[in-house]
PDB file of C-alpha atoms and ligand atoms in Angstrom:
ATOM      1  CA  MET A 154      25.812   2.283  30.733  1.00  0.00           C
ATOM      2  CA  GLY A 155      27.063   5.520  31.603  1.00  0.00           C
ATOM      3  CA  GLN A 156      24.783   8.105  32.968  1.00  0.00           C
ATOM      4  CA  GLU A 157      25.549  10.492  30.218  1.00  0.00           C
ATOM      5  CA  ARG A 158      24.588   8.128  27.555  1.00  0.00           C
ATOM      6  CA  GLN A 159      21.501   7.203  29.384  1.00  0.00           C
ATOM      7  CA  SER A 160      20.445  10.794  29.587  1.00  0.00           C
ATOM      8  CA  MET A 161      20.956  11.405  26.044  1.00  0.00           C
ATOM      9  CA  GLN A 162      18.856   8.324  25.159  1.00  0.00           C
ATOM     10  CA  ASP A 163      16.053   9.705  27.470  1.00  0.00           C
ATOM     11  CA  GLN A 164      16.338  13.002  25.703  1.00  0.00           C
ATOM     12  CA  ALA A 165      15.902  11.215  22.305  1.00  0.00           C
ATOM     13  CA  ALA A 166      12.785   9.376  23.487  1.00  0.00           C
ATOM     14  CA  GLN A 167      11.630  12.533  25.071  1.00  0.00           C
ATOM     15  CA  ARG A 168      11.992  14.386  21.774  1.00  0.00           C
ATOM     16  CA  PHE A 169      10.186  11.501  19.966  1.00  0.00           C
ATOM     17  CA  VAL A 170       7.278  11.685  22.293  1.00  0.00           C
ATOM     18  CA  GLU A 171       6.955  15.327  21.611  1.00  0.00           C
ATOM     19  CA  ARG A 172       6.839  14.788  17.993  1.00  0.00           C
ATOM     20  CA  ILE A 173       4.133  12.180  17.929  1.00  0.00           C
ATOM     21  CA  GLY A 174       1.839  13.696  20.659  1.00  0.00           C
ATOM     22  CA  PRO A 175       0.691  12.668  23.802  1.00  0.00           C
ATOM     23  CA  LEU A 176      -1.441   9.611  25.127  1.00  0.00           C
ATOM     24  CA  GLU A 177      -4.687  10.180  26.992  1.00  0.00           C
ATOM     25  CA  PRO A 178      -4.633   8.123  29.982  1.00  0.00           C
ATOM     26  CA  ASP A 179      -8.575   7.471  30.185  1.00  0.00           C
ATOM     27  CA  SER A 180      -9.431   6.723  26.636  1.00  0.00           C
ATOM     28  CA  ALA A 181      -8.606   3.726  24.298  1.00  0.00           C
ATOM     29  CA  PRO A 182      -6.059   0.961  25.386  1.00  0.00           C
ATOM     30  CA  LEU A 183      -2.521   2.447  25.621  1.00  0.00           C
ATOM     31  CA  TYR A 184      -0.935   0.239  23.214  1.00  0.00           C
ATOM     32  CA  LEU A 185      -3.560   1.049  20.660  1.00  0.00           C
ATOM     33  CA  GLN A 186      -3.073   4.775  21.111  1.00  0.00           C
ATOM     34  CA  LEU A 187       0.477   4.552  20.852  1.00  0.00           C
ATOM     35  CA  LYS A 188       0.174   2.488  17.760  1.00  0.00           C
ATOM     36  CA  ARG A 189      -2.153   5.065  16.260  1.00  0.00           C
ATOM     37  CA  LEU A 190       0.131   7.976  17.179  1.00  0.00           C
ATOM     38  CA  ILE A 191       3.105   6.336  15.303  1.00  0.00           C
ATOM     39  CA  GLN A 192       0.970   5.331  12.564  1.00  0.00           C
ATOM     40  CA  ASP A 193      -0.290   8.874  11.738  1.00  0.00           C
ATOM     41  CA  ALA A 194       3.109  10.286  12.238  1.00  0.00           C
ATOM     42  CA  ILE A 195       4.332   7.864   9.420  1.00  0.00           C
ATOM     43  CA  SER A 196       1.439   8.752   7.286  1.00  0.00           C
ATOM     44  CA  THR A 197       1.931  12.508   7.430  1.00  0.00           C
ATOM     45  CA  ASN A 198       5.787  12.039   7.014  1.00  0.00           C
ATOM     46  CA  LEU A 199       6.365  13.383  10.469  1.00  0.00           C
ATOM     47  CA  LEU A 200       8.429  10.278  10.871  1.00  0.00           C
ATOM     48  CA  ARG A 201      10.546   9.390   7.847  1.00  0.00           C
ATOM     49  CA  ALA A 202      11.382   6.172   6.002  1.00  0.00           C
ATOM     50  CA  GLY A 203      14.372   4.653   7.539  1.00  0.00           C
ATOM     51  CA  GLU A 204      14.263   6.622  10.764  1.00  0.00           C
ATOM     52  CA  ALA A 205      15.116   4.755  14.035  1.00  0.00           C
ATOM     53  CA  LEU A 206      12.761   4.485  17.002  1.00  0.00           C
ATOM     54  CA  PRO A 207      13.559   4.968  20.509  1.00  0.00           C
ATOM     55  CA  PRO A 208      14.489   1.718  22.249  1.00  0.00           C
ATOM     56  CA  GLU A 209      11.237   0.123  23.668  1.00  0.00           C
ATOM     57  CA  ARG A 210      12.584   0.461  27.267  1.00  0.00           C
ATOM     58  CA  ASP A 211      13.364   4.437  26.894  1.00  0.00           C
ATOM     59  CA  LEU A 212      10.109   5.085  25.270  1.00  0.00           C
ATOM     60  CA  ALA A 213       8.276   3.191  28.219  1.00  0.00           C
ATOM     61  CA  ASP A 214      10.156   5.156  30.765  1.00  0.00           C
ATOM     62  CA  THR A 215       9.405   8.406  29.161  1.00  0.00           C
ATOM     63  CA  LEU A 216       5.881   7.548  28.678  1.00  0.00           C
ATOM     64  CA  ALA A 217       5.449   5.944  31.878  1.00  0.00           C
ATOM     65  CA  ILE A 218       4.055   2.916  30.604  1.00  0.00           C
ATOM     66  CA  SER A 219       5.056  -0.620  30.757  1.00  0.00           C
ATOM     67  CA  ARG A 220       7.591  -2.089  28.156  1.00  0.00           C
ATOM     68  CA  VAL A 221       4.984  -4.692  27.326  1.00  0.00           C
ATOM     69  CA  THR A 222       2.647  -1.988  26.087  1.00  0.00           C
ATOM     70  CA  VAL A 223       5.091  -0.323  23.890  1.00  0.00           C
ATOM     71  CA  ARG A 224       6.259  -3.798  22.483  1.00  0.00           C
ATOM     72  CA  LYS A 225       2.520  -4.697  21.717  1.00  0.00           C
ATOM     73  CA  ALA A 226       2.351  -1.300  19.740  1.00  0.00           C
ATOM     74  CA  PHE A 227       5.632  -1.973  17.915  1.00  0.00           C
ATOM     75  CA  GLU A 228       4.589  -5.434  17.051  1.00  0.00           C
ATOM     76  CA  GLY A 229       1.364  -4.301  15.561  1.00  0.00           C
ATOM     77  CA  LEU A 230       3.262  -1.774  13.201  1.00  0.00           C
ATOM     78  CA  VAL A 231       5.678  -4.494  12.196  1.00  0.00           C
ATOM     79  CA  ASP A 232       3.017  -6.739  11.252  1.00  0.00           C
ATOM     80  CA  ALA A 233       1.217  -4.116   9.305  1.00  0.00           C
ATOM     81  CA  GLY A 234       4.619  -3.411   7.437  1.00  0.00           C
ATOM     82  CA  LEU A 235       5.130   0.299   8.768  1.00  0.00           C
ATOM     83  CA  LEU A 236       8.133  -0.792  11.109  1.00  0.00           C
ATOM     84  CA  VAL A 237      10.964  -3.214  10.542  1.00  0.00           C
ATOM     85  CA  ARG A 238      13.056  -4.698  13.085  1.00  0.00           C
ATOM     86  CA  ARG A 239      16.768  -5.214  12.464  1.00  0.00           C
ATOM     87  CA  GLN A 240      18.660  -7.629  14.689  1.00  0.00           C
ATOM     88  CA  GLY A 241      20.993  -5.953  17.113  1.00  0.00           C
ATOM     89  CA  ALA A 242      20.274  -2.575  15.536  1.00  0.00           C
ATOM     90  CA  GLY A 243      16.673  -1.772  16.884  1.00  0.00           C
ATOM     91  CA  THR A 244      13.149  -0.568  15.078  1.00  0.00           C
ATOM     92  CA  PHE A 245      12.997   1.628  12.111  1.00  0.00           C
ATOM     93  CA  VAL A 246      10.264   3.124  10.021  1.00  0.00           C
ATOM     94  CA  ALA A 247       9.903   0.893   6.982  1.00  0.00           C
ATOM     95  CA  GLU A 248      10.980   2.173   3.562  1.00  0.00           C
ATOM     96  CA  ARG A 249       8.085   3.055   1.390  1.00  0.00           C
ATOM     97  CA  VAL A 250       7.520   1.733  -1.947  1.00  0.00           C
ATOM     98  CA  GLU A 251       8.265   4.111  -4.690  1.00  0.00           C
ATOM     99  CA  LYS A 252       6.270   3.418  -7.842  1.00  0.00           C
ATOM    100  CA  ASN A 253       7.390   5.221 -10.852  1.00  0.00           C
ATOM    101  CA  PHE A 254       4.898   6.947 -12.893  1.00  0.00           C
ATOM    102  CA  ALA A 255       6.943   7.166 -16.114  1.00  0.00           C
ATOM    103  CA  ALA A 256       6.712   3.734 -17.147  1.00  0.00           C
ATOM    104  CA  ILE A 257       4.108   1.249 -17.398  1.00  0.00           C
ATOM    105  CA  SER A 258       4.659  -1.551 -14.949  1.00  0.00           C
ATOM    106  CA  SER A 259       2.664  -4.368 -13.414  1.00  0.00           C
ATOM    107  CA  PHE A 260       2.278  -4.748  -9.388  1.00  0.00           C
ATOM    108  CA  SER A 261       4.291  -8.028  -9.716  1.00  0.00           C
ATOM    109  CA  GLU A 262       7.156  -6.284 -11.471  1.00  0.00           C
ATOM    110  CA  ASP A 263       7.356  -3.500  -9.187  1.00  0.00           C
ATOM    111  CA  MET A 264       7.743  -5.743  -6.262  1.00  0.00           C
ATOM    112  CA  LEU A 265      10.246  -8.105  -7.867  1.00  0.00           C
ATOM    113  CA  ALA A 266      12.418  -5.192  -8.824  1.00  0.00           C
ATOM    114  CA  ARG A 267      12.483  -4.402  -4.990  1.00  0.00           C
ATOM    115  CA  GLY A 268      13.476  -7.751  -3.962  1.00  0.00           C
ATOM    116  CA  ARG A 269       9.893  -8.332  -2.598  1.00  0.00           C
ATOM    117  CA  THR A 270       7.674 -11.498  -3.290  1.00  0.00           C
ATOM    118  CA  PRO A 271       4.555 -10.327  -5.045  1.00  0.00           C
ATOM    119  CA  ARG A 272       1.508 -12.400  -3.822  1.00  0.00           C
ATOM    120  CA  SER A 273      -2.160 -12.004  -4.235  1.00  0.00           C
ATOM    121  CA  VAL A 274      -5.316 -13.308  -2.406  1.00  0.00           C
ATOM    122  CA  TRP A 275      -8.189 -13.685  -4.666  1.00  0.00           C
ATOM    123  CA  ILE A 276     -11.527 -12.269  -3.524  1.00  0.00           C
ATOM    124  CA  SER A 277     -13.205 -13.142  -6.866  1.00  0.00           C
ATOM    125  CA  ARG A 278     -12.537 -14.375 -10.419  1.00  0.00           C
ATOM    126  CA  THR A 279     -15.508 -14.273 -12.497  1.00  0.00           C
ATOM    127  CA  GLU A 280     -17.031 -14.104 -15.996  1.00  0.00           C
ATOM    128  CA  GLY A 281     -20.007 -11.910 -16.848  1.00  0.00           C
ATOM    129  CA  GLN A 282     -21.412  -9.100 -19.060  1.00  0.00           C
ATOM    130  CA  VAL A 283     -20.134  -5.714 -18.952  1.00  0.00           C
ATOM    131  CA  THR A 284     -21.781  -3.035 -16.904  1.00  0.00           C
ATOM    132  CA  PRO A 285     -22.685   0.267 -18.546  1.00  0.00           C
ATOM    133  CA  GLU A 286     -19.737   1.906 -16.523  1.00  0.00           C
ATOM    134  CA  GLU A 287     -17.506  -0.819 -17.966  1.00  0.00           C
ATOM    135  CA  ALA A 288     -18.776  -0.763 -21.464  1.00  0.00           C
ATOM    136  CA  LEU A 289     -17.855   2.919 -21.557  1.00  0.00           C
ATOM    137  CA  ALA A 290     -14.374   2.420 -19.855  1.00  0.00           C
ATOM    138  CA  LEU A 291     -13.647  -0.436 -22.256  1.00  0.00           C
ATOM    139  CA  GLY A 292     -15.421   0.856 -25.284  1.00  0.00           C
ATOM    140  CA  LEU A 293     -17.343  -2.385 -25.524  1.00  0.00           C
ATOM    141  CA  SER A 294     -20.973  -2.645 -26.777  1.00  0.00           C
ATOM    142  CA  PRO A 295     -23.533  -3.966 -24.212  1.00  0.00           C
ATOM    143  CA  GLY A 296     -23.786  -7.473 -23.751  1.00  0.00           C
ATOM    144  CA  SER A 297     -20.154  -7.866 -24.198  1.00  0.00           C
ATOM    145  CA  ALA A 298     -18.310 -10.784 -22.372  1.00  0.00           C
ATOM    146  CA  VAL A 299     -15.694  -9.682 -19.682  1.00  0.00           C
ATOM    147  CA  PHE A 300     -13.687 -11.321 -16.974  1.00  0.00           C
ATOM    148  CA  ARG A 301     -13.471  -9.583 -13.485  1.00  0.00           C
ATOM    149  CA  PHE A 302     -10.749 -10.143 -11.032  1.00  0.00           C
ATOM    150  CA  THR A 303     -10.666  -8.845  -7.400  1.00  0.00           C
ATOM    151  CA  ARG A 304      -7.530  -9.273  -5.503  1.00  0.00           C
ATOM    152  CA  ILE A 305      -5.560  -8.304  -2.413  1.00  0.00           C
ATOM    153  CA  ARG A 306      -2.047  -7.616  -3.338  1.00  0.00           C
ATOM    154  CA  TYR A 307       0.737  -8.314  -1.042  1.00  0.00           C
ATOM    155  CA  ALA A 308       4.481  -7.669  -0.892  1.00  0.00           C
ATOM    156  CA  ASP A 309       6.047 -10.539   0.991  1.00  0.00           C
ATOM    157  CA  ASP A 310       3.254 -10.942   3.876  1.00  0.00           C
ATOM    158  CA  ILE A 311       2.346  -7.130   3.907  1.00  0.00           C
ATOM    159  CA  SER A 312      -0.933  -5.937   2.197  1.00  0.00           C
ATOM    160  CA  MET A 313      -0.257  -3.304  -0.275  1.00  0.00           C
ATOM    161  CA  ALA A 314      -3.292  -2.828  -2.310  1.00  0.00           C
ATOM    162  CA  LEU A 315      -6.724  -4.012  -3.526  1.00  0.00           C
ATOM    163  CA  GLU A 316      -7.359  -4.355  -7.035  1.00  0.00           C
ATOM    164  CA  TYR A 317     -10.530  -4.565  -9.140  1.00  0.00           C
ATOM    165  CA  SER A 318      -9.858  -5.384 -12.785  1.00  0.00           C
ATOM    166  CA  THR A 319     -12.232  -5.919 -15.700  1.00  0.00           C
ATOM    167  CA  ILE A 320     -10.756  -7.368 -18.924  1.00  0.00           C
ATOM    168  CA  PRO A 321     -12.590  -7.962 -22.149  1.00  0.00           C
ATOM    169  CA  ALA A 322     -13.113 -11.521 -23.076  1.00  0.00           C
ATOM    170  CA  TRP A 323     -11.150 -11.483 -26.188  1.00  0.00           C
ATOM    171  CA  ALA A 324      -7.793 -10.729 -24.217  1.00  0.00           C
ATOM    172  CA  LEU A 325      -7.877 -13.951 -22.277  1.00  0.00           C
ATOM    173  CA  ASP A 326      -8.718 -17.589 -23.003  1.00  0.00           C
ATOM    174  CA  SER A 327     -10.432 -18.071 -19.432  1.00  0.00           C
ATOM    175  CA  ALA A 328     -10.542 -16.222 -15.818  1.00  0.00           C
ATOM    176  CA  GLU A 329      -8.260 -19.180 -14.701  1.00  0.00           C
ATOM    177  CA  ALA A 330      -5.676 -18.119 -17.184  1.00  0.00           C
ATOM    178  CA  VAL A 331      -4.597 -15.597 -14.661  1.00  0.00           C
ATOM    179  CA  ALA A 332      -2.442 -16.926 -12.103  1.00  0.00           C
ATOM    180  CA  GLU A 333      -0.294 -14.501 -10.084  1.00  0.00           C
ATOM    181  CA  SER A 334       0.203 -11.774 -12.720  1.00  0.00           C
ATOM    182  CA  LEU A 335      -2.558 -10.252 -14.968  1.00  0.00           C
ATOM    183  CA  TYR A 336      -0.147  -8.748 -17.322  1.00  0.00           C
ATOM    184  CA  ASP A 337       1.803 -12.114 -17.704  1.00  0.00           C
ATOM    185  CA  ALA A 338      -1.519 -13.692 -18.779  1.00  0.00           C
ATOM    186  CA  LEU A 339      -2.225 -10.854 -21.166  1.00  0.00           C
ATOM    187  CA  GLY A 340       1.192 -11.570 -22.622  1.00  0.00           C
ATOM    188  CA  ASP A 341       1.689  -9.322 -25.742  1.00  0.00           C
ATOM    189  CA  ARG A 342      -1.811  -7.969 -25.433  1.00  0.00           C
ATOM    190  CA  ARG A 343      -0.868  -6.243 -22.061  1.00  0.00           C
ATOM    191  CA  PRO A 344      -1.084  -2.364 -22.301  1.00  0.00           C
ATOM    192  CA  ALA A 345       1.240  -0.542 -24.363  1.00  0.00           C
ATOM    193  CA  ARG A 346      -0.192   2.763 -23.431  1.00  0.00           C
ATOM    194  CA  VAL A 347      -2.476   3.775 -20.296  1.00  0.00           C
ATOM    195  CA  LEU A 348      -4.644   6.422 -19.178  1.00  0.00           C
ATOM    196  CA  GLN A 349      -4.738   7.023 -15.209  1.00  0.00           C
ATOM    197  CA  ARG A 350      -6.788   8.955 -12.997  1.00  0.00           C
ATOM    198  CA  LEU A 351      -5.672   9.469  -9.299  1.00  0.00           C
ATOM    199  CA  ARG A 352      -8.216  10.127  -6.463  1.00  0.00           C
ATOM    200  CA  ALA A 353      -7.510  10.425  -2.626  1.00  0.00           C
ATOM    201  CA  VAL A 354      -9.732   8.074  -0.835  1.00  0.00           C
ATOM    202  CA  LEU A 355     -10.435   6.651   2.594  1.00  0.00           C
ATOM    203  CA  PHE A 356     -10.767   2.849   2.843  1.00  0.00           C
ATOM    204  CA  ARG A 357     -14.294   1.796   3.686  1.00  0.00           C
ATOM    205  CA  GLU A 358     -14.794  -0.785   6.573  1.00  0.00           C
ATOM    206  CA  ASP A 359     -15.214  -3.875   4.113  1.00  0.00           C
ATOM    207  CA  GLN A 360     -11.974  -2.939   2.306  1.00  0.00           C
ATOM    208  CA  ALA A 361     -10.000  -2.115   5.429  1.00  0.00           C
ATOM    209  CA  GLN A 362     -10.901  -5.491   6.909  1.00  0.00           C
ATOM    210  CA  LEU A 363      -9.405  -7.174   3.950  1.00  0.00           C
ATOM    211  CA  LEU A 364      -6.229  -5.284   4.097  1.00  0.00           C
ATOM    212  CA  GLY A 365      -6.008  -5.639   7.885  1.00  0.00           C
ATOM    213  CA  ILE A 366      -5.967  -1.722   8.136  1.00  0.00           C
ATOM    214  CA  GLU A 367      -8.118   0.667  10.023  1.00  0.00           C
ATOM    215  CA  ALA A 368     -11.334   1.727   8.350  1.00  0.00           C
ATOM    216  CA  GLY A 369     -11.119   5.413   7.252  1.00  0.00           C
ATOM    217  CA  SER A 370      -7.145   4.938   6.498  1.00  0.00           C
ATOM    218  CA  ALA A 371      -6.004   7.135   3.738  1.00  0.00           C
ATOM    219  CA  GLY A 372      -5.313   5.723   0.445  1.00  0.00           C
ATOM    220  CA  LEU A 373      -4.814   6.463  -3.163  1.00  0.00           C
ATOM    221  CA  GLU A 374      -7.212   5.020  -5.908  1.00  0.00           C
ATOM    222  CA  ILE A 375      -5.602   4.747  -9.323  1.00  0.00           C
ATOM    223  CA  GLU A 376      -8.043   3.934 -12.134  1.00  0.00           C
ATOM    224  CA  ARG A 377      -6.223   2.827 -15.164  1.00  0.00           C
ATOM    225  CA  ARG A 378      -7.427   2.209 -18.759  1.00  0.00           C
ATOM    226  CA  GLY A 379      -4.938   0.252 -20.465  1.00  0.00           C
ATOM    227  CA  PHE A 380      -4.688   0.035 -24.435  1.00  0.00           C
ATOM    228  CA  ALA A 381      -2.943  -3.020 -26.337  1.00  0.00           C
ATOM    229  CA  ARG A 382      -0.515  -2.332 -28.956  1.00  0.00           C
ATOM    230  CA  ASP A 383      -3.450  -2.518 -31.718  1.00  0.00           C
ATOM    231  CA  GLY A 384      -5.067   0.206 -29.820  1.00  0.00           C
ATOM    232  CA  ARG A 385      -8.148  -1.785 -28.407  1.00  0.00           C
ATOM    233  CA  THR A 386      -8.870  -1.124 -24.565  1.00  0.00           C
ATOM    234  CA  VAL A 387      -7.605  -4.202 -22.557  1.00  0.00           C
ATOM    235  CA  GLU A 388      -7.909  -3.263 -19.206  1.00  0.00           C
ATOM    236  CA  PHE A 389      -9.931  -1.193 -16.903  1.00  0.00           C
ATOM    237  CA  THR A 390      -8.692  -1.542 -13.191  1.00  0.00           C
ATOM    238  CA  ARG A 391      -9.104   0.332 -10.077  1.00  0.00           C
ATOM    239  CA  SER A 392      -6.145  -0.001  -7.783  1.00  0.00           C
ATOM    240  CA  TRP A 393      -6.630   1.063  -4.198  1.00  0.00           C
ATOM    241  CA  TYR A 394      -3.160   1.722  -2.767  1.00  0.00           C
ATOM    242  CA  ARG A 395      -2.218   2.229   0.969  1.00  0.00           C
ATOM    243  CA  GLY A 396      -1.423   5.568   1.651  1.00  0.00           C
ATOM    244  CA  ASP A 397       1.141   4.507   4.379  1.00  0.00           C
ATOM    245  CA  SER A 398       3.220   2.515   2.225  1.00  0.00           C
ATOM    246  CA  TYR A 399       3.478   4.139  -1.223  1.00  0.00           C
ATOM    247  CA  ASP A 400       5.045   6.976  -2.765  1.00  0.00           C
ATOM    248  CA  PHE A 401       4.263   7.870  -6.183  1.00  0.00           C
ATOM    249  CA  VAL A 402       7.326   9.386  -8.320  1.00  0.00           C
ATOM    250  CA  ALA A 403       7.286  10.943 -11.724  1.00  0.00           C
ATOM    251  CA  GLU A 404       9.814  12.776 -13.790  1.00  0.00           C
ATOM    252  CA  LEU A 405       8.670  15.684 -15.457  1.00  0.00           C
ATOM    253  CA  VAL A 406      10.382  17.647 -18.218  1.00  0.00           C
ATOM    254  CA  ALA A 407       9.559  21.236 -19.587  1.00  0.00           C
ATOM    255  CA  PRO A 408       8.362  21.381 -22.926  1.00  0.00           C
ATOM    256  CA  ASP A 409      10.842  22.010 -25.826  1.00  0.00           C
ATOM    257  CA  GLY A 410      12.193  25.605 -26.020  1.00  0.00           C
ATOM    258  CA  GLN A 411      11.861  26.362 -22.204  1.00  0.00           C
TER     259      GLN A 411
HETATM  260  C1  16G B1332      -0.664  -2.367 -11.461  1.00  0.00           C
HETATM  261  C2  16G B1332      -1.648  -1.566 -12.171  1.00  0.00           C
HETATM  262  C3  16G B1332      -2.868  -2.320 -12.641  1.00  0.00           C
HETATM  263  C4  16G B1332      -2.503  -3.602 -13.067  1.00  0.00           C
HETATM  264  C5  16G B1332      -1.570  -4.491 -12.237  1.00  0.00           C
HETATM  265  C6  16G B1332      -1.122  -5.669 -12.828  1.00  0.00           C
HETATM  266  C7  16G B1332      -1.136   0.505 -11.413  1.00  0.00           C
HETATM  267  C8  16G B1332      -1.626   1.883 -10.802  1.00  0.00           C
HETATM  268  N1  16G B1332      -1.964  -0.328 -11.459  1.00  0.00           N
HETATM  269  O1  16G B1332      -1.112  -2.582 -10.026  1.00  0.00           O
HETATM  270  O2  16G B1332      -3.527  -1.621 -13.359  1.00  0.00           O
HETATM  271  O3  16G B1332      -3.651  -4.372 -13.285  1.00  0.00           O
HETATM  272  O4  16G B1332      -0.235  -3.804 -11.891  1.00  0.00           O
HETATM  273  O5  16G B1332      -0.379  -6.466 -12.052  1.00  0.00           O
HETATM  274  O6  16G B1332       0.055   0.473 -11.757  1.00  0.00           O
HETATM  275  P1  16G B1332      -0.077  -8.044 -12.007  1.00  0.00           P
HETATM  276  O7  16G B1332       0.443  -8.280 -13.632  1.00  0.00           O
HETATM  277  O8  16G B1332       1.046  -8.339 -11.236  1.00  0.00           O
HETATM  278  O9  16G B1332      -1.365  -8.775 -11.903  1.00  0.00           O
END
């Protein structure tokens, strides 16, 4: 490799290190520190989706650490879905999933539309009686029967969200009726109109463990109340989306006459 090209690559690695910030030699293991620095830079959009990372060797030289340490940090971030490797081309910041807020869609539909495979791990699937909070959200009388579903949602093998859903018993034949997609199981009772509330959240330890992310990571909680075509409330779901993987996009139009 020509000296000139090598020095340009060193400069690129140097600029990268200036952006993500320094390692601290005497604190946590270096690969964990590097992983955290890159992760923070992705969460805050300092590193953009699709951006190339410097080659492992250049980054190792610039940081004066071993290449194995850099590789370990990169591998952790590839496993977490934040970086992708492309054969022969290098390592890149993964594209974030853009969720359109102008249309009602299900998690499965969102993922399939992007060529990803939706998958869920069930935490619980139960039948019970409404809690006071659910009764208010679903407009049900005390004592009404509901189904509750708690799932970890994945795109391919990357964890994306935790979802806690409560569905009134009239809307489904049984809890087992929900296989992969709740909206498929609801069929023509799936929401035709929804009300949503968004809130910034930090993942608790137990939730972070389920998603394989660090406790305290930033996320977005979306509370959805869904109404069937006949006007009845058919869904009360709290979705906790990973803040480092999702962008929420909405098209807004000015009111008439402006
Ligand atoms: C989405 C919905 C959630 C719904 C789920 C159904 C948002 C914010 N949340 O995650 O309310 O229960 O899709 O997905 O859009 P499924 O049909 O794949 O189970």
